[in-house]
Coordinates of C-alpha atoms and ligand atoms in Angstrom, one line a residue:
M1 CA 98.8 94.7 76.7
S2 CA 98.6 94.2 80.4
I3 CA 100.5 93.0 83.4
K4 CA 98.8 90.6 85.7
I5 CA 100.5 89.9 89.0
E6 CA 99.1 86.8 90.8
N7 CA 99.9 85.9 94.4
L8 CA 103.4 87.3 94.0
T9 CA 105.7 86.7 97.0
H10 CA 109.4 87.4 97.0
V11 CA 111.7 86.4 99.8
Y12 CA 115.4 87.5 99.7
M13 CA 117.9 85.1 101.1
E14 CA 115.3 82.5 102.0
K15 CA 116.2 80.0 104.7
T16 CA 119.2 82.1 105.9
P17 CA 119.3 84.3 109.1
F18 CA 119.0 87.3 106.7
E19 CA 115.7 86.1 105.2
K20 CA 113.5 89.0 104.2
R21 CA 110.0 88.8 102.8
A22 CA 110.0 91.8 100.4
L23 CA 106.7 91.0 98.7
D24 CA 103.8 89.3 100.4
N25 CA 101.1 87.9 98.1
I26 CA 100.6 90.8 95.7
N27 CA 97.6 90.6 93.3
V28 CA 97.4 93.5 90.9
Q29 CA 96.5 94.0 87.3
I30 CA 97.8 96.9 85.3
N31 CA 95.8 97.6 82.2
D32 CA 96.7 98.9 78.7
G33 CA 97.0 102.7 78.8
D34 CA 97.1 103.0 82.6
F35 CA 99.4 105.7 84.2
V36 CA 100.1 104.1 87.5
A37 CA 102.0 105.6 90.3
L38 CA 103.6 103.2 92.7
I39 CA 104.2 104.8 96.0
G40 CA 105.4 103.6 99.4
H41 CA 108.0 104.3 102.0
T42 CA 111.6 103.2 101.5
G43 CA 111.8 99.4 101.9
S44 CA 108.1 98.9 101.2
G45 CA 108.9 96.7 98.2
K46 CA 108.5 99.0 95.1
S47 CA 111.9 98.1 93.5
T48 CA 111.4 94.5 94.1
L49 CA 108.0 94.6 92.5
I50 CA 109.0 96.4 89.4
Q51 CA 112.0 94.2 88.9
H52 CA 109.6 91.2 88.6
M53 CA 107.7 93.0 85.9
N54 CA 110.5 92.8 83.4
G55 CA 112.0 89.5 84.5
L56 CA 115.0 90.8 86.4
L57 CA 113.8 89.0 89.5
K58 CA 112.1 85.6 89.8
P59 CA 109.2 85.2 92.2
T60 CA 109.6 83.0 95.2
R61 CA 105.9 82.2 94.6
G62 CA 103.3 83.4 92.2
K63 CA 103.1 84.5 88.6
I64 CA 103.6 87.5 86.3
I65 CA 101.7 87.5 83.1
V66 CA 102.7 90.1 80.5
D67 CA 100.6 90.4 77.4
N68 CA 99.1 86.9 78.1
V69 CA 102.6 85.3 78.5
D70 CA 103.6 83.9 81.8
I71 CA 107.1 85.4 82.1
T72 CA 107.9 83.2 85.1
A73 CA 107.6 80.1 83.0
S74 CA 110.8 78.4 81.9
G75 CA 111.9 79.0 78.3
V76 CA 110.8 82.6 78.2
K77 CA 113.6 84.8 76.8
L78 CA 114.4 87.9 78.8
S79 CA 115.1 89.8 75.6
D80 CA 111.5 89.2 74.5
I81 CA 110.2 90.6 77.8
R82 CA 112.4 93.7 77.5
K83 CA 111.0 94.6 74.1
K84 CA 107.6 94.9 75.8
V85 CA 108.6 96.2 79.2
G86 CA 111.2 99.0 79.5
L87 CA 112.7 99.8 82.9
V88 CA 114.4 103.1 83.7
F89 CA 116.4 102.6 86.9
Q90 CA 116.9 105.1 89.6
Y91 CA 119.8 107.5 88.7
A92 CA 119.8 105.9 85.3
E93 CA 122.3 108.5 84.1
Y94 CA 125.1 106.5 85.8
Q95 CA 124.6 103.8 83.1
L96 CA 125.4 106.1 80.2
F97 CA 128.6 104.9 78.6
E98 CA 128.8 105.7 74.8
E99 CA 131.0 108.5 73.5
T100 CA 128.0 110.4 71.9
I101 CA 124.4 110.9 72.9
E102 CA 123.2 109.5 69.6
K103 CA 125.2 106.3 70.1
D104 CA 124.0 105.9 73.6
I105 CA 120.3 106.2 72.7
A106 CA 120.8 104.0 69.6
F107 CA 122.3 101.1 71.7
G108 CA 119.0 99.4 72.5
P109 CA 117.3 99.8 69.1
K110 CA 120.5 98.4 67.5
N111 CA 120.1 95.3 69.5
L112 CA 116.6 94.9 68.1
G113 CA 118.1 94.4 64.7
L114 CA 116.5 97.5 63.1
S115 CA 117.9 99.2 59.9
E116 CA 120.1 102.3 60.2
D117 CA 117.2 104.5 59.1
Q118 CA 114.8 103.0 61.6
I119 CA 117.3 103.4 64.4
K120 CA 117.9 107.1 63.5
E121 CA 114.1 107.7 63.3
R122 CA 113.7 106.2 66.8
V123 CA 116.6 108.2 68.2
I124 CA 115.2 111.5 66.8
R125 CA 111.8 110.8 68.2
A126 CA 113.0 109.7 71.6
M127 CA 115.2 112.8 71.9
N128 CA 112.4 115.1 70.8
I129 CA 110.1 113.8 73.4
V130 CA 112.6 114.2 76.2
G131 CA 113.3 117.8 75.0
L132 CA 116.7 117.3 73.4
D133 CA 117.2 118.7 70.0
Y134 CA 118.7 116.0 67.8
E135 CA 121.1 118.1 65.6
K136 CA 122.3 120.1 68.6
Y137 CA 123.0 117.2 70.9
R138 CA 123.6 114.1 68.8
N139 CA 127.4 114.4 68.7
K140 CA 127.9 115.7 72.2
S141 CA 129.3 113.4 74.9
P142 CA 126.6 112.5 77.5
F143 CA 129.2 113.5 80.1
E144 CA 129.1 117.2 79.0
L145 CA 125.5 117.5 80.0
S146 CA 123.9 118.7 83.3
G147 CA 122.4 116.1 85.6
G148 CA 118.9 116.6 84.4
Q149 CA 119.9 116.4 80.8
K150 CA 121.9 113.2 81.4
R151 CA 118.8 111.7 83.0
R152 CA 116.8 112.6 79.9
V153 CA 119.3 110.8 77.6
A154 CA 119.0 107.7 79.8
I155 CA 115.2 107.8 79.6
A156 CA 115.4 108.4 75.8
G157 CA 117.6 105.2 75.5
V158 CA 114.8 103.1 77.0
V159 CA 112.0 105.0 75.1
A160 CA 113.8 104.4 71.8
M161 CA 113.2 100.7 72.4
E162 CA 109.5 101.6 72.2
P163 CA 108.3 99.2 74.8
K164 CA 104.5 99.1 75.3
I165 CA 105.0 99.4 79.1
L166 CA 107.5 101.8 80.6
I167 CA 108.5 101.6 84.2
L168 CA 110.4 104.5 85.8
D169 CA 112.0 104.2 89.2
E170 CA 112.0 107.6 90.9
P171 CA 112.8 109.5 87.6
T172 CA 112.7 112.9 89.4
A173 CA 115.0 112.0 92.3
G174 CA 117.6 114.5 93.0
L175 CA 116.4 117.1 90.4
D176 CA 115.5 120.7 91.2
P177 CA 111.8 121.6 90.9
K178 CA 112.1 122.9 87.4
G179 CA 113.9 119.7 86.3
R180 CA 111.3 117.6 88.1
D181 CA 108.4 119.3 86.3
E182 CA 110.1 119.0 82.9
I183 CA 110.7 115.3 83.3
L184 CA 107.2 114.7 84.6
G185 CA 105.8 116.7 81.6
Q186 CA 107.8 114.6 79.2
I187 CA 106.6 111.3 80.8
A188 CA 103.0 112.5 80.5
A189 CA 103.8 113.3 76.8
L190 CA 105.2 109.9 76.3
H191 CA 102.1 108.3 77.7
K192 CA 100.1 110.1 75.0
A193 CA 102.5 110.1 72.0
Y194 CA 103.5 106.5 72.2
D195 CA 100.4 105.3 73.9
M196 CA 102.5 103.7 76.5
T197 CA 101.4 102.2 79.8
I198 CA 103.4 104.0 82.4
I199 CA 104.4 102.8 85.9
L200 CA 106.0 105.5 87.9
V201 CA 107.7 104.8 91.2
S202 CA 107.7 107.8 93.4
H203 CA 107.4 109.0 96.9
S204 CA 106.4 112.5 96.0
M205 CA 102.7 112.9 96.4
E206 CA 102.9 116.2 94.5
D207 CA 104.4 114.5 91.5
V208 CA 102.0 111.6 91.5
A209 CA 99.0 113.9 91.8
K210 CA 100.0 115.8 88.7
V211 CA 100.3 112.9 86.3
S212 CA 98.9 109.5 87.3
N213 CA 95.3 108.2 86.9
R214 CA 95.8 105.4 89.4
I215 CA 97.8 105.0 92.5
L216 CA 99.1 101.8 94.1
V217 CA 100.3 102.2 97.7
M218 CA 102.7 99.7 99.0
D219 CA 103.5 99.0 102.6
N220 CA 105.6 96.2 104.1
G221 CA 105.5 94.1 100.9
Q222 CA 101.8 94.4 100.4
C223 CA 99.6 96.6 98.1
I224 CA 97.4 98.3 100.7
L225 CA 95.5 100.8 98.5
D226 CA 94.7 100.9 94.8
G227 CA 92.6 103.5 93.1
P228 CA 92.4 106.9 91.3
P229 CA 94.1 109.8 93.1
E230 CA 90.9 111.4 94.2
K231 CA 90.0 108.2 96.1
I232 CA 93.5 107.6 97.5
F233 CA 94.0 111.1 98.8
K234 CA 90.9 110.8 100.9
E235 CA 92.7 108.0 102.9
I236 CA 94.7 110.5 104.9
S237 CA 95.0 108.4 108.1
T238 CA 95.9 105.2 106.3
L239 CA 98.6 107.1 104.3
E240 CA 100.0 108.7 107.4
S241 CA 100.0 105.4 109.2
V242 CA 102.5 104.1 106.6
G243 CA 104.7 107.2 106.6
L244 CA 103.1 108.9 103.6
A245 CA 101.2 112.1 103.3
V246 CA 98.7 113.6 100.9
P247 CA 99.9 116.5 98.8
K248 CA 100.5 119.7 100.9
V249 CA 97.8 121.5 99.1
T250 CA 95.2 119.0 100.2
Y251 CA 96.1 119.7 103.8
L252 CA 95.8 123.4 103.1
I253 CA 92.3 122.9 101.7
R254 CA 91.4 120.9 104.8
E255 CA 92.6 123.8 107.0
L256 CA 90.6 126.3 105.0
N257 CA 87.5 124.3 105.2
A258 CA 87.9 124.0 109.0
K259 CA 88.0 127.8 109.0
G260 CA 84.7 128.0 107.2
F261 CA 85.5 127.8 103.5
N262 CA 83.5 125.4 101.5
L263 CA 86.0 124.0 99.1
P264 CA 85.7 120.5 97.4
D265 CA 87.7 117.8 99.3
N266 CA 89.2 116.3 96.1
I267 CA 91.8 118.9 95.4
F268 CA 95.4 117.8 95.2
T269 CA 97.2 120.0 92.7
L270 CA 98.1 123.7 93.1
E271 CA 96.3 124.5 89.8
Q272 CA 93.0 123.0 91.1
A273 CA 93.4 124.8 94.4
K274 CA 94.1 128.1 92.8
K275 CA 91.0 127.8 90.6
E276 CA 88.7 126.8 93.5
I277 CA 90.0 129.3 95.9
L278 CA 89.6 132.1 93.3
R279 CA 86.1 130.9 92.5
V280 CA 85.1 131.0 96.2
L281 CA 86.7 134.4 96.8
K282 CA 85.0 135.9 93.7
G283 CA 81.6 134.2 94.4
Ligands
ADP301 P1 111.6 100.1 98.0 O1 111.9 100.1 96.6 O2 110.2 100.3 98.3 O3 112.5 101.0 98.8 P2 112.8 97.4 98.1 O4 112.0 96.6 97.1 O5 114.1 97.9 97.6 O6 111.9 98.6 98.6 O7 113.1 96.6 99.4 C1 112.1 95.8 100.1 C2 112.7 95.1 101.2 O8 113.6 94.1 100.7 C3 113.5 96.0 102.1 O9 113.4 95.5 103.5 C4 115.0 95.8 101.7 O10 115.9 95.9 102.7 C5 114.9 94.3 101.2 N1 115.9 94.0 100.1 C6 115.9 94.7 98.9 N2 116.8 94.2 98.1 C7 117.4 93.2 98.8 C8 118.5 92.3 98.5 N3 119.1 92.3 97.3 N4 118.8 91.4 99.5 C9 118.2 91.4 100.7 N5 117.2 92.2 101.0 C10 116.8 93.1 100.1

């Protein structure tokens, strides 16, 4: 299962005075099992790009091939694409609508025509993975929950569809640090437990450093960098030129090295930094 994006251009309101080229000839392949972070400044084209991956937007030019099927071809059913590619929108909790959590999460699987038992199994599994106990929460209203918990219900609703590719648009936006870490941990667990390919839209370098194994950097409708975090975080001047920054801890390591420490230059999480600094101090 992969997504191949070929020469993708998207122009909003073409041939009007408001014309905007949001994507400019993107060529990217996302492979089975990738955990990709898609980063870029506001307006760089991230949302436009992900909405092409599950057929919500049609390209102005170019193709998107999901699992060897050209989803831009006529006759392709959107419902078939959505079974393979799940999309969790920004602030997805605003889309909760059922009277109980169980019903909300079961909504998608029901539309797949599964049996009651299969639906229940999927709901339990999805709730477990987002850290919500089934018996405790199933009959509660989603509206009784905290913001972070609501978001988890919304994520569970898409996870219960068991798509092979899961795209999450800023899933940690607006959460406190603890809530952010929990959601990120759960997304990492999903990647493993369901063997899902994950595409995580984020502008937090700290978040991205913790979980992804590949980073795509967008700027002005183009994909300007693509590689593993250790490679991308060495591109400090390019990142800064497009309004991004490397994780704060990477700057700290740079400062320490300027003052005579001899720390590796590929550190981008607090954990790695702690380990290396202790090693140098003890050594
Ligand atoms: P990001 O997700 O990185 O913030 P978007 O894909 O939302 O970027 O936007 C890319 C560009 O396209 C921006 O300049 C934005 O203003 C423009 N844009 C996004 N959606 C629309 C729309 N529906 N109509 C017109 N222009 C849009």
